[in-house]
Amino acid sequence: MLRPEVQLISVDDHVVEPPHTFRDHIEPKYRDAAPRVVAGGPGVEGWEWEGRFYPIAFQGNARTRRFREGEAGHGEDLFARCFDDMTPAAYDVHERVVAMDEDGVQAELIFPQFPRFGGTQFLEANDWDLALACVRAWNDWMLDEWAAAYPERFIPQTLVPLWDPLLAAAEIERCAAKGSKAVLFVENPHPLGLPSFPTGHWDPVFSACEETGLPLSMHIGTSSSLMVKPSPETTPSVGIALCGVNSMSALGDLVFSGVLNKHPKLRIALSEGGAGWVPYVLERLDYTWERSRYEGVLCDVAPSQVFAQHFWVCMIVDRYAIANRHLIGIDKLMWEADFPHNDSNFPDSRKLLEEALADVPDDEAHQIAELNARNFYDFH
């Protein structure tokens, strides 16, 4: 069971950057060109950058956003399009801490909104120097302002310039020196028009992570704007329900590619992909590895061993993951709140996790709820 003194550490939460984020933290010579929030019509705000308009698309639920029926032509969908329709805890660090206290959460690992979860927004740049300045500005905002306001409550992560692995490695090193605890990355670079994992292109990034000790966060949906979509008519609910497929694919690709043979100290979190699927997928990967080693299968040990050395997974309330926690690895399973998105159980996160862990031994419940995250992200 979950003892009262256990502090919940969530390894997947989201922020909507406040309007001043880039303006206040970008290099002065780029300030006039920095992304800025502008009105895009009734009930719609968004970021203007390099002459393009990116409408806010905040996926909340009835407890974290206001729904407007019919306004701006999109009706009661899952997305808020302006700051006034969100809980202030989405973009105000002081309000966030109030919400965390209400939800029973001690600390959060934060993913971006405007840059997208893996920083892929900046791949659309016309000016790469400006894009790099934007990446650095977001990192400095996260490290010097948001996380610094309550250092015991937030685990800061680092964006990287995905278009240049050497620049990315340098940014990892810069931010690690400032106190970053993880690196935001994509679950599959190929759909983005970038070199794939087996090519060796990303070795400078992986080596920088090994040298600094920072793990990679591979969030679902970072490789395209869509999740699983079997047909044009498929509802987006299919992709949301089957989000673990993205994490399964990333795991298989990285394991069979042989990348991790070269980077024995690299650690990877498969963020927001769930965990109940892990035992079956490891069994299937091992079975295939033993029988069907086609050209390109480069891992030199069983995939389940690669997983045990390099990967961690997370859950919100996943009874299959809890029931099979020893097959996954009790040290591999972390908890997430996904605040303030649609999957969030705010303000009942602690209550529901307590119920889910009711039959789990105290020491194991403590690992899942707090200690695994503290150890993985070196957050003490």
mmCIF file of C-alpha atoms in Angstrom:
data_model
loop_
_atom_site.group_PDB
_atom_site.id
_atom_site.type_symbol
_atom_site.label_atom_id
_atom_site.label_comp_id
_atom_site.label_asym_id
_atom_site.label_seq_id
_atom_site.Cartn_x
_atom_site.Cartn_y
_atom_site.Cartn_z
ATOM 1 C CA MET A 1 0.000 0.000 0.000
ATOM 2 C CA LEU A 2 0.997 3.657 -0.332
ATOM 3 C CA ARG A 3 2.065 5.017 3.036
ATOM 4 C CA PRO A 4 1.147 8.645 3.882
ATOM 5 C CA GLU A 5 4.776 9.744 4.048
ATOM 6 C CA VAL A 6 5.491 8.662 0.446
ATOM 7 C CA GLN A 7 5.895 11.687 -1.851
ATOM 8 C CA LEU A 8 4.461 11.201 -5.332
ATOM 9 C CA ILE A 9 6.854 11.984 -8.180
ATOM 10 C CA SER A 10 5.148 12.279 -11.558
ATOM 11 C CA VAL A 11 7.355 11.625 -14.592
ATOM 12 C CA ASP A 12 5.030 13.076 -17.223
ATOM 13 C CA ASP A 13 3.298 16.446 -16.908
ATOM 14 C CA HIS A 14 2.870 19.363 -19.276
ATOM 15 C CA VAL A 15 3.188 23.132 -19.306
ATOM 16 C CA VAL A 16 1.782 25.828 -21.569
ATOM 17 C CA GLU A 17 4.565 28.362 -21.897
ATOM 18 C CA PRO A 18 3.498 31.832 -20.662
ATOM 19 C CA PRO A 19 3.683 34.624 -23.265
ATOM 20 C CA HIS A 20 6.964 36.032 -21.969
ATOM 21 C CA THR A 21 8.906 32.749 -22.193
ATOM 22 C CA PHE A 22 10.975 33.454 -25.305
ATOM 23 C CA ARG A 23 10.967 37.246 -25.153
ATOM 24 C CA ASP A 24 12.538 37.307 -21.682
ATOM 25 C CA HIS A 25 15.093 34.533 -22.154
ATOM 26 C CA ILE A 26 16.268 34.721 -25.756
ATOM 27 C CA GLU A 27 19.528 36.394 -26.752
ATOM 28 C CA PRO A 28 18.855 40.155 -27.067
ATOM 29 C CA LYS A 29 19.665 40.304 -30.781
ATOM 30 C CA TYR A 30 16.825 37.832 -31.490
ATOM 31 C CA ARG A 31 14.238 39.385 -29.190
ATOM 32 C CA ASP A 32 12.205 41.051 -31.929
ATOM 33 C CA ALA A 33 12.032 37.748 -33.833
ATOM 34 C CA ALA A 34 11.205 35.572 -30.809
ATOM 35 C CA PRO A 35 7.916 33.616 -30.756
ATOM 36 C CA ARG A 36 5.140 35.727 -29.257
ATOM 37 C CA VAL A 37 1.498 35.144 -28.346
ATOM 38 C CA VAL A 38 -1.057 36.932 -30.532
ATOM 39 C CA ALA A 39 -4.820 36.789 -31.014
ATOM 40 C CA GLY A 40 -6.010 34.642 -33.881
ATOM 41 C CA GLY A 41 -9.736 35.319 -33.723
ATOM 42 C CA PRO A 42 -12.561 35.032 -31.179
ATOM 43 C CA GLY A 43 -11.534 32.638 -28.440
ATOM 44 C CA VAL A 44 -8.270 31.759 -30.197
ATOM 45 C CA GLU A 45 -4.697 32.671 -29.288
ATOM 46 C CA GLY A 46 -1.466 31.269 -30.598
ATOM 47 C CA TRP A 47 2.221 31.739 -31.171
ATOM 48 C CA GLU A 48 3.481 33.848 -34.054
ATOM 49 C CA TRP A 49 6.952 32.889 -35.227
ATOM 50 C CA GLU A 50 8.720 33.611 -38.526
ATOM 51 C CA GLY A 51 5.436 34.852 -39.970
ATOM 52 C CA ARG A 52 3.562 31.653 -39.150
ATOM 53 C CA PHE A 53 0.695 31.310 -36.675
ATOM 54 C CA TYR A 54 0.499 28.276 -34.398
ATOM 55 C CA PRO A 55 -2.836 28.184 -32.539
ATOM 56 C CA ILE A 56 -2.789 27.013 -28.953
ATOM 57 C CA ALA A 57 -4.144 23.486 -28.647
ATOM 58 C CA PHE A 58 -4.359 22.646 -24.952
ATOM 59 C CA GLN A 59 -5.803 19.190 -24.337
ATOM 60 C CA GLY A 60 -7.578 19.471 -21.017
ATOM 61 C CA ASN A 61 -10.606 17.966 -19.332
ATOM 62 C CA ALA A 62 -13.571 19.356 -17.428
ATOM 63 C CA ARG A 63 -11.399 19.998 -14.367
ATOM 64 C CA THR A 64 -8.529 21.748 -16.142
ATOM 65 C CA ARG A 65 -10.243 23.822 -18.849
ATOM 66 C CA ARG A 66 -13.426 25.617 -19.831
ATOM 67 C CA PHE A 67 -15.439 24.303 -22.761
ATOM 68 C CA ARG A 68 -16.995 26.754 -25.236
ATOM 69 C CA GLU A 69 -19.777 25.350 -27.343
ATOM 70 C CA GLY A 70 -19.580 26.391 -30.979
ATOM 71 C CA GLU A 71 -17.089 29.213 -30.485
ATOM 72 C CA ALA A 72 -14.376 29.603 -33.133
ATOM 73 C CA GLY A 73 -15.976 26.804 -35.142
ATOM 74 C CA HIS A 74 -14.622 23.862 -33.196
ATOM 75 C CA GLY A 75 -17.291 23.267 -30.575
ATOM 76 C CA GLU A 76 -16.803 21.088 -27.529
ATOM 77 C CA ASP A 77 -13.595 19.351 -28.533
ATOM 78 C CA LEU A 78 -10.765 18.475 -26.172
ATOM 79 C CA PHE A 79 -8.694 21.567 -26.892
ATOM 80 C CA ALA A 80 -8.630 24.992 -25.304
ATOM 81 C CA ARG A 81 -7.470 27.676 -27.739
ATOM 82 C CA CYS A 82 -6.709 30.573 -25.399
ATOM 83 C CA PHE A 83 -5.207 31.160 -21.968
ATOM 84 C CA ASP A 84 -8.520 32.239 -20.432
ATOM 85 C CA ASP A 85 -9.972 28.801 -21.117
ATOM 86 C CA MET A 86 -7.242 26.926 -19.224
ATOM 87 C CA THR A 87 -6.643 26.404 -15.561
ATOM 88 C CA PRO A 88 -4.009 28.995 -14.553
ATOM 89 C CA ALA A 89 -1.971 26.035 -13.288
ATOM 90 C CA ALA A 90 -1.265 25.187 -16.921
ATOM 91 C CA TYR A 91 0.985 28.237 -17.360
ATOM 92 C CA ASP A 92 1.586 29.861 -13.940
ATOM 93 C CA VAL A 93 4.192 28.146 -11.783
ATOM 94 C CA HIS A 94 2.741 29.390 -8.503
ATOM 95 C CA GLU A 95 -0.743 28.168 -9.415
ATOM 96 C CA ARG A 96 0.797 24.881 -10.547
ATOM 97 C CA VAL A 97 2.227 24.240 -7.105
ATOM 98 C CA VAL A 98 -1.175 24.954 -5.541
ATOM 99 C CA ALA A 99 -2.731 22.393 -7.899
ATOM 100 C CA MET A 100 0.003 19.863 -7.135
ATOM 101 C CA ASP A 101 -0.663 20.225 -3.415
ATOM 102 C CA GLU A 102 -4.370 19.660 -4.031
ATOM 103 C CA ASP A 103 -3.574 16.591 -6.143
ATOM 104 C CA GLY A 104 -1.136 15.135 -3.618
ATOM 105 C CA VAL A 105 1.875 15.395 -5.941
ATOM 106 C CA GLN A 106 5.301 16.418 -4.657
ATOM 107 C CA ALA A 107 7.211 16.883 -7.927
ATOM 108 C CA GLU A 108 6.694 16.832 -11.688
ATOM 109 C CA LEU A 109 8.753 16.253 -14.822
ATOM 110 C CA ILE A 110 7.627 18.893 -17.334
ATOM 111 C CA PHE A 111 7.108 18.535 -21.114
ATOM 112 C CA PRO A 112 6.699 21.580 -23.408
ATOM 113 C CA GLN A 113 3.683 22.694 -25.416
ATOM 114 C CA PHE A 114 4.613 25.225 -28.107
ATOM 115 C CA PRO A 115 7.933 23.485 -28.988
ATOM 116 C CA ARG A 116 5.971 20.180 -29.010
ATOM 117 C CA PHE A 117 6.873 17.369 -26.656
ATOM 118 C CA GLY A 118 10.209 16.604 -28.334
ATOM 119 C CA GLY A 119 11.110 20.056 -29.674
ATOM 120 C CA THR A 120 10.104 19.255 -33.245
ATOM 121 C CA GLN A 121 8.468 22.656 -33.756
ATOM 122 C CA PHE A 122 11.858 24.199 -34.404
ATOM 123 C CA LEU A 123 12.533 21.860 -37.320
ATOM 124 C CA GLU A 124 10.222 24.173 -39.291
ATOM 125 C CA ALA A 125 12.622 27.116 -38.958
ATOM 126 C CA ASN A 126 13.744 29.282 -41.836
ATOM 127 C CA ASP A 127 16.611 30.671 -39.747
ATOM 128 C CA TRP A 128 18.581 27.966 -37.926
ATOM 129 C CA ASP A 129 20.425 30.474 -35.761
ATOM 130 C CA LEU A 130 17.093 31.855 -34.563
ATOM 131 C CA ALA A 131 15.813 28.329 -33.975
ATOM 132 C CA LEU A 132 18.858 27.514 -31.853
ATOM 133 C CA ALA A 133 18.315 30.722 -29.887
ATOM 134 C CA CYS A 134 14.695 29.626 -29.292
ATOM 135 C CA VAL A 135 15.792 26.201 -28.052
ATOM 136 C CA ARG A 136 18.272 27.777 -25.675
ATOM 137 C CA ALA A 137 15.692 30.331 -24.503
ATOM 138 C CA TRP A 138 13.180 27.601 -23.632
ATOM 139 C CA ASN A 139 15.842 25.689 -21.722
ATOM 140 C CA ASP A 140 16.901 28.778 -19.793
ATOM 141 C CA TRP A 141 13.265 29.598 -18.996
ATOM 142 C CA MET A 142 12.720 26.090 -17.661
ATOM 143 C CA LEU A 143 15.956 26.005 -15.647
ATOM 144 C CA ASP A 144 16.247 29.613 -14.483
ATOM 145 C CA GLU A 145 12.605 30.563 -13.988
ATOM 146 C CA TRP A 146 10.060 27.752 -13.814
ATOM 147 C CA ALA A 147 12.037 25.030 -12.018
ATOM 148 C CA ALA A 148 14.128 27.542 -10.074
ATOM 149 C CA ALA A 149 10.989 28.992 -8.471
ATOM 150 C CA TYR A 150 10.385 25.685 -6.643
ATOM 151 C CA PRO A 151 13.454 23.477 -7.142
ATOM 152 C CA GLU A 152 12.117 20.731 -4.905
ATOM 153 C CA ARG A 153 8.911 20.496 -6.972
ATOM 154 C CA PHE A 154 10.093 20.322 -10.601
ATOM 155 C CA ILE A 155 12.451 18.095 -12.584
ATOM 156 C CA PRO A 156 13.790 20.233 -15.469
ATOM 157 C CA GLN A 157 14.350 18.790 -18.945
ATOM 158 C CA THR A 158 16.325 20.081 -21.923
ATOM 159 C CA LEU A 159 15.311 20.621 -25.543
ATOM 160 C CA VAL A 160 17.924 19.983 -28.231
ATOM 161 C CA PRO A 161 18.344 21.324 -31.797
ATOM 162 C CA LEU A 162 17.300 18.183 -33.640
ATOM 163 C CA TRP A 163 18.724 19.363 -36.962
ATOM 164 C CA ASP A 164 22.349 19.143 -35.750
ATOM 165 C CA PRO A 165 23.543 16.374 -33.394
ATOM 166 C CA LEU A 166 26.770 18.222 -32.531
ATOM 167 C CA LEU A 167 24.861 21.334 -31.516
ATOM 168 C CA ALA A 168 22.472 19.068 -29.622
ATOM 169 C CA ALA A 169 25.350 17.471 -27.718
ATOM 170 C CA ALA A 170 26.705 20.900 -26.814
ATOM 171 C CA GLU A 171 23.289 21.997 -25.535
ATOM 172 C CA ILE A 172 23.003 18.855 -23.412
ATOM 173 C CA GLU A 173 26.358 19.623 -21.846
ATOM 174 C CA ARG A 174 25.457 23.290 -21.287
ATOM 175 C CA CYS A 175 22.173 22.486 -19.604
ATOM 176 C CA ALA A 176 23.546 19.603 -17.550
ATOM 177 C CA ALA A 177 25.990 22.069 -16.025
ATOM 178 C CA LYS A 178 23.010 24.276 -15.103
ATOM 179 C CA GLY A 179 21.109 21.459 -13.401
ATOM 180 C CA SER A 180 19.026 19.782 -16.103
ATOM 181 C CA LYS A 181 17.918 16.260 -15.241
ATOM 182 C CA ALA A 182 16.846 14.841 -18.626
ATOM 183 C CA VAL A 183 16.863 15.384 -22.387
ATOM 184 C CA LEU A 184 13.722 15.677 -24.494
ATOM 185 C CA PHE A 185 13.948 13.537 -27.615
ATOM 186 C CA VAL A 186 11.811 11.872 -30.295
ATOM 187 C CA GLU A 187 10.656 8.269 -30.351
ATOM 188 C CA ASN A 188 11.467 7.870 -34.070
ATOM 189 C CA PRO A 189 13.362 10.488 -36.109
ATOM 190 C CA HIS A 190 12.648 8.981 -39.543
ATOM 191 C CA PRO A 191 9.054 10.299 -40.037
ATOM 192 C CA LEU A 192 10.432 13.777 -39.368
ATOM 193 C CA GLY A 193 12.841 13.531 -42.290
ATOM 194 C CA LEU A 194 15.811 12.933 -39.989
ATOM 195 C CA PRO A 195 18.324 10.061 -40.049
ATOM 196 C CA SER A 196 17.117 6.951 -38.244
ATOM 197 C CA PHE A 197 18.629 5.459 -35.111
ATOM 198 C CA PRO A 198 20.774 2.733 -36.774
ATOM 199 C CA THR A 199 22.690 5.199 -38.973
ATOM 200 C CA GLY A 200 25.047 6.425 -36.243
ATOM 201 C CA HIS A 201 23.899 10.004 -36.889
ATOM 202 C CA TRP A 202 22.745 10.423 -33.279
ATOM 203 C CA ASP A 203 25.886 9.078 -31.615
ATOM 204 C CA PRO A 204 26.989 12.549 -30.401
ATOM 205 C CA VAL A 205 23.650 12.983 -28.625
ATOM 206 C CA PHE A 206 23.742 9.543 -27.044
ATOM 207 C CA SER A 207 27.374 9.998 -25.995
ATOM 208 C CA ALA A 208 26.583 13.377 -24.431
ATOM 209 C CA CYS A 209 23.783 11.767 -22.440
ATOM 210 C CA GLU A 210 26.141 9.046 -21.242
ATOM 211 C CA GLU A 211 28.822 11.541 -20.281
ATOM 212 C CA THR A 212 26.453 13.837 -18.383
ATOM 213 C CA GLY A 213 24.322 11.044 -16.929
ATOM 214 C CA LEU A 214 21.117 12.536 -18.333
ATOM 215 C CA PRO A 215 18.454 10.102 -19.580
ATOM 216 C CA LEU A 216 16.406 10.569 -22.739
ATOM 217 C CA SER A 217 12.651 11.189 -22.510
ATOM 218 C CA MET A 218 10.870 9.729 -25.548
ATOM 219 C CA HIS A 219 7.265 10.904 -25.312
ATOM 220 C CA ILE A 220 4.506 9.337 -27.405
ATOM 221 C CA GLY A 221 3.594 11.341 -30.482
ATOM 222 C CA THR A 222 6.952 13.091 -30.861
ATOM 223 C CA SER A 223 7.610 11.652 -34.304
ATOM 224 C CA SER A 224 4.531 13.033 -36.052
ATOM 225 C CA SER A 225 1.345 14.943 -35.355
ATOM 226 C CA LEU A 226 -0.674 11.711 -35.381
ATOM 227 C CA MET A 227 -0.875 8.644 -33.208
ATOM 228 C CA VAL A 228 -2.153 5.287 -34.492
ATOM 229 C CA LYS A 229 -4.654 5.998 -37.271
ATOM 230 C CA PRO A 230 -5.708 2.910 -39.259
ATOM 231 C CA SER A 231 -7.879 4.875 -41.691
ATOM 232 C CA PRO A 232 -8.802 8.473 -42.592
ATOM 233 C CA GLU A 233 -12.131 7.969 -40.805
ATOM 234 C CA THR A 234 -10.561 6.700 -37.578
ATOM 235 C CA THR A 235 -11.392 8.772 -34.523
ATOM 236 C CA PRO A 236 -8.385 10.239 -32.647
ATOM 237 C CA SER A 237 -9.604 8.261 -29.629
ATOM 238 C CA VAL A 238 -8.012 5.172 -31.203
ATOM 239 C CA GLY A 239 -4.564 6.753 -31.106
ATOM 240 C CA ILE A 240 -5.050 7.938 -27.540
ATOM 241 C CA ALA A 241 -6.234 4.509 -26.385
ATOM 242 C CA LEU A 242 -3.398 2.705 -28.190
ATOM 243 C CA CYS A 243 -0.638 5.169 -27.331
ATOM 244 C CA GLY A 244 1.522 2.339 -26.075
ATOM 245 C CA VAL A 245 2.012 1.189 -29.674
ATOM 246 C CA ASN A 246 4.321 4.169 -30.199
ATOM 247 C CA SER A 247 6.465 3.158 -27.243
ATOM 248 C CA MET A 248 6.519 -0.479 -28.355
ATOM 249 C CA SER A 249 7.755 0.601 -31.774
ATOM 250 C CA ALA A 250 10.481 2.816 -30.317
ATOM 251 C CA LEU A 251 11.615 0.016 -28.027
ATOM 252 C CA GLY A 252 11.829 -2.545 -30.827
ATOM 253 C CA ASP A 253 13.601 -0.172 -33.184
ATOM 254 C CA LEU A 254 16.246 0.814 -30.657
ATOM 255 C CA VAL A 255 16.798 -2.714 -29.380
ATOM 256 C CA PHE A 256 17.257 -4.397 -32.770
ATOM 257 C CA SER A 257 19.272 -1.494 -34.217
ATOM 258 C CA GLY A 258 22.319 -2.253 -32.096
ATOM 259 C CA VAL A 259 22.579 1.399 -31.043
ATOM 260 C CA LEU A 260 22.610 0.414 -27.394
ATOM 261 C CA ASN A 261 25.573 -1.923 -27.906
ATOM 262 C CA LYS A 262 27.641 1.208 -28.536
ATOM 263 C CA HIS A 263 26.105 3.189 -25.680
ATOM 264 C CA PRO A 264 26.012 0.900 -22.644
ATOM 265 C CA LYS A 265 25.247 3.722 -20.173
ATOM 266 C CA LEU A 266 22.377 5.297 -22.128
ATOM 267 C CA ARG A 267 19.062 5.339 -20.225
ATOM 268 C CA ILE A 268 15.686 5.933 -21.886
ATOM 269 C CA ALA A 269 12.236 6.698 -20.487
ATOM 270 C CA LEU A 270 9.300 5.744 -22.718
ATOM 271 C CA SER A 271 7.024 8.558 -21.602
ATOM 272 C CA GLU A 272 3.220 8.308 -21.491
ATOM 273 C CA GLY A 273 3.222 4.973 -23.291
ATOM 274 C CA GLY A 274 1.873 2.941 -20.402
ATOM 275 C CA ALA A 275 3.476 -0.222 -19.078
ATOM 276 C CA GLY A 276 1.041 -3.135 -19.042
ATOM 277 C CA TRP A 277 2.213 -4.205 -22.493
ATOM 278 C CA VAL A 278 5.858 -4.685 -21.496
ATOM 279 C CA PRO A 279 5.897 -8.408 -20.551
ATOM 280 C CA TYR A 280 4.242 -9.519 -23.787
ATOM 281 C CA VAL A 281 6.399 -7.305 -26.010
ATOM 282 C CA LEU A 282 9.604 -8.464 -24.330
ATOM 283 C CA GLU A 283 8.535 -12.082 -24.766
ATOM 284 C CA ARG A 284 7.777 -11.458 -28.438
ATOM 285 C CA LEU A 285 11.033 -9.561 -29.057
ATOM 286 C CA ASP A 286 13.045 -12.347 -27.436
ATOM 287 C CA TYR A 287 11.195 -14.998 -29.435
ATOM 288 C CA THR A 288 11.853 -13.147 -32.698
ATOM 289 C CA TRP A 289 15.493 -12.457 -31.806
ATOM 290 C CA GLU A 290 16.084 -16.167 -31.253
ATOM 291 C CA ARG A 291 14.431 -17.305 -34.517
ATOM 292 C CA SER A 292 14.376 -14.532 -37.104
ATOM 293 C CA ARG A 293 17.617 -12.613 -37.150
ATOM 294 C CA TYR A 294 17.236 -10.886 -40.451
ATOM 295 C CA GLU A 295 19.943 -8.583 -41.738
ATOM 296 C CA GLY A 296 19.944 -5.476 -39.585
ATOM 297 C CA VAL A 297 19.200 -7.212 -36.269
ATOM 298 C CA LEU A 298 22.284 -6.047 -34.437
ATOM 299 C CA CYS A 299 21.625 -6.530 -30.719
ATOM 300 C CA ASP A 300 24.078 -9.015 -29.271
ATOM 301 C CA VAL A 301 22.021 -10.075 -26.230
ATOM 302 C CA ALA A 302 18.342 -10.912 -25.771
ATOM 303 C CA PRO A 303 16.034 -7.877 -26.090
ATOM 304 C CA SER A 304 14.696 -8.424 -22.563
ATOM 305 C CA GLN A 305 18.251 -7.926 -21.288
ATOM 306 C CA VAL A 306 18.588 -4.741 -23.322
ATOM 307 C CA PHE A 307 15.330 -3.476 -21.832
ATOM 308 C CA ALA A 308 16.503 -4.271 -18.310
ATOM 309 C CA GLN A 309 19.689 -2.272 -18.836
ATOM 310 C CA HIS A 310 18.398 0.741 -20.757
ATOM 311 C CA PHE A 311 14.624 1.355 -20.495
ATOM 312 C CA TRP A 312 12.087 2.637 -17.987
ATOM 313 C CA VAL A 313 8.308 2.938 -18.405
ATOM 314 C CA CYS A 314 5.471 4.760 -16.688
ATOM 315 C CA MET A 315 1.794 4.401 -15.862
ATOM 316 C CA ILE A 316 -1.114 6.473 -14.607
ATOM 317 C CA VAL A 317 -3.326 3.759 -13.102
ATOM 318 C CA ASP A 318 -2.456 0.567 -14.951
ATOM 319 C CA ARG A 319 -3.650 -2.560 -13.148
ATOM 320 C CA TYR A 320 -1.925 -4.881 -15.637
ATOM 321 C CA ALA A 321 1.397 -3.150 -15.053
ATOM 322 C CA ILE A 322 0.941 -3.351 -11.295
ATOM 323 C CA ALA A 323 -0.055 -7.015 -11.427
ATOM 324 C CA ASN A 324 2.980 -7.812 -13.621
ATOM 325 C CA ARG A 325 5.421 -5.410 -11.976
ATOM 326 C CA HIS A 326 8.010 -8.127 -11.362
ATOM 327 C CA LEU A 327 7.966 -9.175 -15.024
ATOM 328 C CA ILE A 328 8.507 -5.546 -16.011
ATOM 329 C CA GLY A 329 11.073 -4.993 -13.250
ATOM 330 C CA ILE A 330 9.995 -3.347 -10.041
ATOM 331 C CA ASP A 331 12.771 -0.786 -10.472
ATOM 332 C CA LYS A 332 11.599 0.043 -14.028
ATOM 333 C CA LEU A 333 8.073 1.237 -13.299
ATOM 334 C CA MET A 334 7.346 4.910 -12.590
ATOM 335 C CA TRP A 335 4.142 6.862 -12.040
ATOM 336 C CA GLU A 336 2.751 9.788 -14.043
ATOM 337 C CA ALA A 337 -0.105 12.240 -13.493
ATOM 338 C CA ASP A 338 -0.245 13.788 -17.010
ATOM 339 C CA PHE A 339 -1.443 17.064 -15.490
ATOM 340 C CA PRO A 340 -3.206 19.083 -16.829
ATOM 341 C CA HIS A 341 -4.090 16.979 -19.876
ATOM 342 C CA ASN A 342 -7.199 14.949 -20.558
ATOM 343 C CA ASP A 343 -5.866 11.739 -18.986
ATOM 344 C CA SER A 344 -5.130 13.508 -15.702
ATOM 345 C CA ASN A 345 -7.067 12.407 -12.624
ATOM 346 C CA PHE A 346 -6.654 15.782 -10.917
ATOM 347 C CA PRO A 347 -7.515 16.404 -8.103
ATOM 348 C CA ASP A 348 -7.747 12.703 -7.214
ATOM 349 C CA SER A 349 -4.371 11.419 -8.424
ATOM 350 C CA ARG A 350 -3.094 10.337 -5.043
ATOM 351 C CA LYS A 351 -6.412 8.793 -4.035
ATOM 352 C CA LEU A 352 -6.612 6.674 -7.182
ATOM 353 C CA LEU A 353 -2.978 5.591 -6.993
ATOM 354 C CA GLU A 354 -3.465 4.572 -3.370
ATOM 355 C CA GLU A 355 -6.392 2.415 -4.444
ATOM 356 C CA ALA A 356 -4.390 0.868 -7.297
ATOM 357 C CA LEU A 357 -1.494 0.004 -4.964
ATOM 358 C CA ALA A 358 -3.633 -1.204 -2.071
ATOM 359 C CA ASP A 359 -2.421 -4.824 -2.354
ATOM 360 C CA VAL A 360 1.193 -3.997 -3.213
ATOM 361 C CA PRO A 361 3.828 -4.334 -0.451
ATOM 362 C CA ASP A 362 4.772 -0.984 1.054
ATOM 363 C CA ASP A 363 8.358 -0.996 -0.174
ATOM 364 C CA GLU A 364 7.323 -1.782 -3.746
ATOM 365 C CA ALA A 365 4.575 0.863 -3.717
ATOM 366 C CA HIS A 366 7.176 3.367 -2.528
ATOM 367 C CA GLN A 367 9.437 2.459 -5.433
ATOM 368 C CA ILE A 368 6.693 2.917 -8.037
ATOM 369 C CA ALA A 369 5.301 6.141 -6.615
ATOM 370 C CA GLU A 370 8.534 7.924 -5.719
ATOM 371 C CA LEU A 371 11.901 6.226 -5.458
ATOM 372 C CA ASN A 372 12.306 4.932 -9.009
ATOM 373 C CA ALA A 373 11.761 8.434 -10.378
ATOM 374 C CA ARG A 374 14.126 10.015 -7.879
ATOM 375 C CA ASN A 375 16.831 7.533 -8.784
ATOM 376 C CA PHE A 376 16.288 7.648 -12.536
ATOM 377 C CA TYR A 377 16.346 11.441 -12.719
ATOM 378 C CA ASP A 378 18.868 11.929 -9.888
ATOM 379 C CA PHE A 379 16.310 14.117 -8.120
ATOM 380 C CA HIS A 380 16.896 14.143 -4.393
#
